[in-house]
C-alpha cells in the first residue's frame, strides 16, 4: 500500500455500546428526482456529529458515490474505481443537522436515487484521514473506543485500489494478514505489507 498519499479510512466497530440507537446513527433514504437541489431529511445530524453518505442512482448504470464531512461538500470518491477523489459540484452541497442537501448529480431528471447515511459515533463508525510517509508503518488512531470489525482505506489523492479489512477474513484466524479490494471482484489476498500483519485495537 502506498503510504505517501493522503488517505481516507472509514471503520465500523465490531461491537456497540451506550444508549445511542441505530436509528440515531444510520438511515437509508429513497427518492425520485426533482431535477434540482434537494434537501434530504433523514434525522441524522451530520453538521454537528460528522459522518458519511453513500449515494447511488438505482435505475441507471452509475457508481456508488461516497461523500463525508471530513473531506467536505462536493468531494466525491467512487468505490467502483481506483481513481482519486474529484470535486462534483452537483454532489452533496451541504451537511445538515437532520440530513444533507444534494444537487443534480444524484437528483437529475428521471433518476431514482438512494442513500445510506452513517453518523460518527463510538462503538459504531469513525472517519480518519492521514498523510502517509511511504517508508515506515504507521499507527492510525481512531475514536471508536472499541476494536474495529471492518476498515475501508483509500488514497484520496492518488489512483489506488480500495483496501478492506474485515474480522472474518482468513476464516477469522488472522484477518490482519489479509485484505479485500473493494473495486474489483477478486477474493481475499494474503499480504503482510497491507496492514503490517497487525490486528486493529481499540
CSV table of C-alpha atoms in Angstrom, one decimal:
chain,number,residue,atom,x,y,z
A,1,UNK,CA,0.0,0.0,0.0
A,2,UNK,CA,1.4,3.4,-1.0
A,3,UNK,CA,1.7,5.4,2.2
A,4,UNK,CA,2.9,8.6,0.6
A,5,UNK,CA,-0.5,9.9,-0.2
A,6,UNK,CA,-3.3,11.2,2.0
A,7,UNK,CA,-5.8,8.5,2.7
A,8,UNK,CA,-9.3,8.2,4.0
A,9,UNK,CA,-10.1,5.4,6.4
A,10,UNK,CA,-13.6,4.5,7.5
A,11,UNK,CA,-14.0,1.9,10.2
A,12,UNK,CA,-17.0,0.2,11.6
A,13,UNK,CA,-16.7,-1.2,15.1
A,14,UNK,CA,-17.2,-4.8,16.0
A,15,UNK,CA,-19.3,-4.2,19.0
A,16,UNK,CA,-21.5,-1.3,20.1
A,17,UNK,CA,-22.5,0.1,23.4
A,18,UNK,CA,-24.1,3.0,25.2
A,19,UNK,CA,-27.6,4.5,24.8
A,20,UNK,CA,-27.4,5.5,21.1
A,21,UNK,CA,-29.8,3.5,19.0
A,22,UNK,CA,-29.2,2.5,15.4
A,23,UNK,CA,-31.8,5.0,14.2
A,24,UNK,CA,-29.7,7.8,15.5
A,25,UNK,CA,-26.6,6.8,13.5
A,26,UNK,CA,-27.7,5.0,10.4
A,27,UNK,CA,-30.5,5.7,7.8
A,28,UNK,CA,-31.4,4.7,4.3
A,29,UNK,CA,-33.5,7.0,2.1
A,30,UNK,CA,-35.0,6.6,-1.3
A,31,UNK,CA,-36.4,9.3,-3.6
A,32,UNK,CA,-37.5,10.1,-7.1
A,33,UNK,CA,-35.6,13.0,-8.6
A,34,UNK,CA,-36.9,16.6,-8.7
A,35,UNK,CA,-34.2,17.7,-11.2
A,36,UNK,CA,-32.6,20.3,-8.8
A,37,UNK,CA,-31.2,20.7,-5.4
A,38,UNK,CA,-33.0,18.5,-2.8
A,39,UNK,CA,-32.7,18.5,1.0
A,40,UNK,CA,-32.9,15.0,2.4
A,41,UNK,CA,-34.3,15.0,6.0
A,42,UNK,CA,-33.4,11.6,7.4
A,43,UNK,CA,-32.9,12.6,11.0
A,44,UNK,CA,-29.2,12.2,11.1
A,45,UNK,CA,-27.1,15.0,12.5
A,46,UNK,CA,-24.2,15.4,10.0
A,47,UNK,CA,-23.5,19.0,10.8
A,48,UNK,CA,-22.8,18.6,14.5
A,49,UNK,CA,-21.7,14.9,14.7
A,50,UNK,CA,-20.0,14.3,11.3
A,51,UNK,CA,-20.5,11.2,9.1
A,52,UNK,CA,-20.6,9.6,5.7
A,53,UNK,CA,-23.2,9.4,2.9
A,54,UNK,CA,-23.2,6.8,0.2
A,55,UNK,CA,-25.4,7.6,-2.8
A,56,UNK,CA,-26.5,5.5,-5.9
A,57,UNK,CA,-28.8,6.0,-8.8
A,58,UNK,CA,-31.0,2.9,-8.9
A,59,UNK,CA,-32.4,3.0,-12.5
A,60,UNK,CA,-29.2,3.5,-14.4
A,61,UNK,CA,-25.6,2.3,-14.5
A,62,UNK,CA,-23.8,4.5,-12.1
A,63,UNK,CA,-21.2,4.2,-9.4
A,64,UNK,CA,-21.7,4.2,-5.6
A,65,UNK,CA,-20.5,7.7,-4.6
A,66,UNK,CA,-19.0,8.4,-1.2
A,67,UNK,CA,-19.2,11.8,0.5
A,68,UNK,CA,-18.2,12.7,4.1
A,69,UNK,CA,-18.0,15.6,6.4
A,70,UNK,CA,-14.2,15.2,6.9
A,71,UNK,CA,-13.3,15.8,3.3
A,72,UNK,CA,-16.2,18.3,2.8
A,73,UNK,CA,-19.0,19.0,0.5
A,74,UNK,CA,-18.8,18.1,-3.2
A,75,UNK,CA,-15.8,15.8,-2.6
A,76,UNK,CA,-16.8,12.6,-4.3
A,77,UNK,CA,-15.0,9.3,-4.3
A,78,UNK,CA,-16.3,6.3,-6.2
A,79,UNK,CA,-16.0,2.7,-4.9
A,80,UNK,CA,-16.2,1.1,-8.4
A,81,UNK,CA,-12.8,2.6,-9.4
A,82,UNK,CA,-9.3,3.2,-8.1
A,83,UNK,CA,-9.3,6.9,-9.1
A,84,UNK,CA,-8.6,9.7,-6.6
A,85,UNK,CA,-11.4,11.9,-5.3
A,86,UNK,CA,-12.9,14.5,-7.5
A,87,UNK,CA,-14.9,17.7,-7.0
A,88,UNK,CA,-18.5,17.2,-8.0
A,89,UNK,CA,-20.5,20.4,-8.0
A,90,UNK,CA,-23.7,18.5,-8.2
A,91,UNK,CA,-22.9,16.2,-5.4
A,92,UNK,CA,-23.7,16.9,-1.7
A,93,UNK,CA,-23.7,20.6,-1.3
A,94,UNK,CA,-24.5,20.7,2.5
A,95,UNK,CA,-24.3,18.5,5.5
A,96,UNK,CA,-27.2,19.4,7.8
A,97,UNK,CA,-28.3,18.8,11.4
A,98,UNK,CA,-31.1,16.5,10.1
A,99,UNK,CA,-29.6,15.1,6.9
A,100,UNK,CA,-28.0,16.6,3.8
A,101,UNK,CA,-28.6,18.6,0.6
A,102,UNK,CA,-27.7,17.1,-2.8
A,103,UNK,CA,-27.5,18.6,-6.3
A,104,UNK,CA,-28.3,17.2,-9.7
A,105,UNK,CA,-25.5,14.6,-9.7
A,106,UNK,CA,-27.9,12.4,-7.6
A,107,UNK,CA,-31.1,14.2,-8.3
A,108,UNK,CA,-31.2,14.6,-12.1
A,109,UNK,CA,-34.1,14.2,-14.4
A,110,UNK,CA,-35.8,10.8,-14.2
A,111,UNK,CA,-33.4,9.4,-11.6
A,112,UNK,CA,-34.4,7.0,-8.9
A,113,UNK,CA,-32.0,7.6,-6.1
A,114,UNK,CA,-31.0,6.0,-2.8
A,115,UNK,CA,-28.7,7.0,0.1
A,116,UNK,CA,-27.1,5.3,3.1
A,117,UNK,CA,-26.0,7.6,5.9
A,118,UNK,CA,-23.6,6.7,8.7
A,119,UNK,CA,-23.0,9.1,11.6
A,120,UNK,CA,-19.8,9.1,13.6
A,121,UNK,CA,-20.3,7.5,17.0
A,122,UNK,CA,-18.2,5.5,19.5
A,123,UNK,CA,-18.8,1.8,19.0
A,124,UNK,CA,-20.3,2.3,15.6
A,125,UNK,CA,-18.4,4.3,13.0
A,126,UNK,CA,-15.5,6.7,12.5
A,127,UNK,CA,-13.7,8.5,9.7
A,128,UNK,CA,-9.9,9.2,9.8
A,129,UNK,CA,-7.6,10.9,7.4
A,130,UNK,CA,-3.8,10.8,7.5
A,131,UNK,CA,-0.8,11.6,5.3
A,132,UNK,CA,1.5,8.6,4.6
A,133,UNK,CA,5.3,8.7,4.8
A,134,UNK,CA,6.0,5.8,2.3
A,135,UNK,CA,8.9,4.5,4.3
A,136,UNK,CA,7.6,3.0,7.6
A,137,UNK,CA,4.4,1.6,9.0
A,138,UNK,CA,2.0,4.0,10.7
A,139,UNK,CA,-0.4,3.5,13.6
A,140,UNK,CA,-3.6,5.3,12.8
A,141,UNK,CA,-5.7,6.4,15.8
A,142,UNK,CA,-9.5,6.3,15.8
A,143,UNK,CA,-12.3,7.3,18.2
A,144,UNK,CA,-14.4,4.2,18.1
A,145,UNK,CA,-13.5,3.2,21.7
A,146,UNK,CA,-13.8,-0.4,20.5
A,147,UNK,CA,-12.0,-2.7,18.2
A,148,UNK,CA,-12.9,-2.1,14.5
A,149,UNK,CA,-14.6,-5.1,12.8
A,150,UNK,CA,-14.3,-3.6,9.4
A,151,UNK,CA,-11.9,-1.0,7.9
A,152,UNK,CA,-12.0,0.6,4.5
A,153,UNK,CA,-8.9,2.5,3.3
A,154,UNK,CA,-8.5,4.6,0.1
A,155,UNK,CA,-6.0,7.1,-1.2
A,156,UNK,CA,-7.8,10.3,-1.9
A,157,UNK,CA,-5.0,12.0,-3.9
A,158,UNK,CA,-3.8,9.0,-6.0
A,159,UNK,CA,-5.2,6.3,-8.2
A,160,UNK,CA,-5.1,3.3,-5.9
A,161,UNK,CA,-7.4,0.3,-5.1
A,162,UNK,CA,-9.6,0.4,-2.1
A,163,UNK,CA,-8.4,-1.9,0.7
A,164,UNK,CA,-10.8,-3.6,3.1
A,165,UNK,CA,-10.1,-5.3,6.4
A,166,UNK,CA,-12.8,-7.5,7.9
A,167,UNK,CA,-12.5,-9.6,11.1
A,168,UNK,CA,-13.9,-12.6,9.1
A,169,UNK,CA,-11.0,-12.7,6.7
A,170,UNK,CA,-8.7,-15.7,6.8
A,171,UNK,CA,-11.8,-17.5,8.3
A,172,UNK,CA,-11.4,-15.3,11.3
A,173,UNK,CA,-8.0,-16.8,12.2
A,174,UNK,CA,-5.6,-13.9,11.4
A,175,UNK,CA,-7.7,-11.4,9.4
A,176,UNK,CA,-5.0,-8.7,9.8
A,177,UNK,CA,-2.8,-10.8,7.3
A,178,UNK,CA,-5.4,-10.5,4.5
A,179,UNK,CA,-7.3,-7.8,2.7
A,180,UNK,CA,-10.0,-7.4,0.1
A,181,UNK,CA,-10.1,-5.0,-2.9
A,182,UNK,CA,-13.4,-3.2,-2.9
A,183,UNK,CA,-13.3,-2.1,-6.5
A,184,UNK,CA,-12.9,-5.5,-8.1
A,185,UNK,CA,-14.2,-9.0,-7.8
A,186,UNK,CA,-11.1,-10.8,-6.7
A,187,UNK,CA,-11.0,-12.9,-3.5
A,188,UNK,CA,-9.1,-12.0,-0.3
A,189,UNK,CA,-5.4,-11.5,-0.6
A,190,UNK,CA,-2.7,-12.6,1.9
A,191,UNK,CA,-0.2,-9.6,2.0
A,192,UNK,CA,2.0,-8.8,5.0
A,193,UNK,CA,2.5,-5.3,3.7
A,194,UNK,CA,-1.1,-4.1,3.7
A,195,UNK,CA,-2.0,-4.0,7.4
A,196,UNK,CA,1.6,-4.8,8.5
A,197,UNK,CA,0.1,-8.0,9.8
A,198,UNK,CA,-1.1,-6.0,12.8
A,199,UNK,CA,-4.6,-6.5,14.3
A,200,UNK,CA,-6.6,-3.4,15.0
A,201,UNK,CA,-7.1,-2.3,18.6
A,202,UNK,CA,-9.4,-0.1,20.5
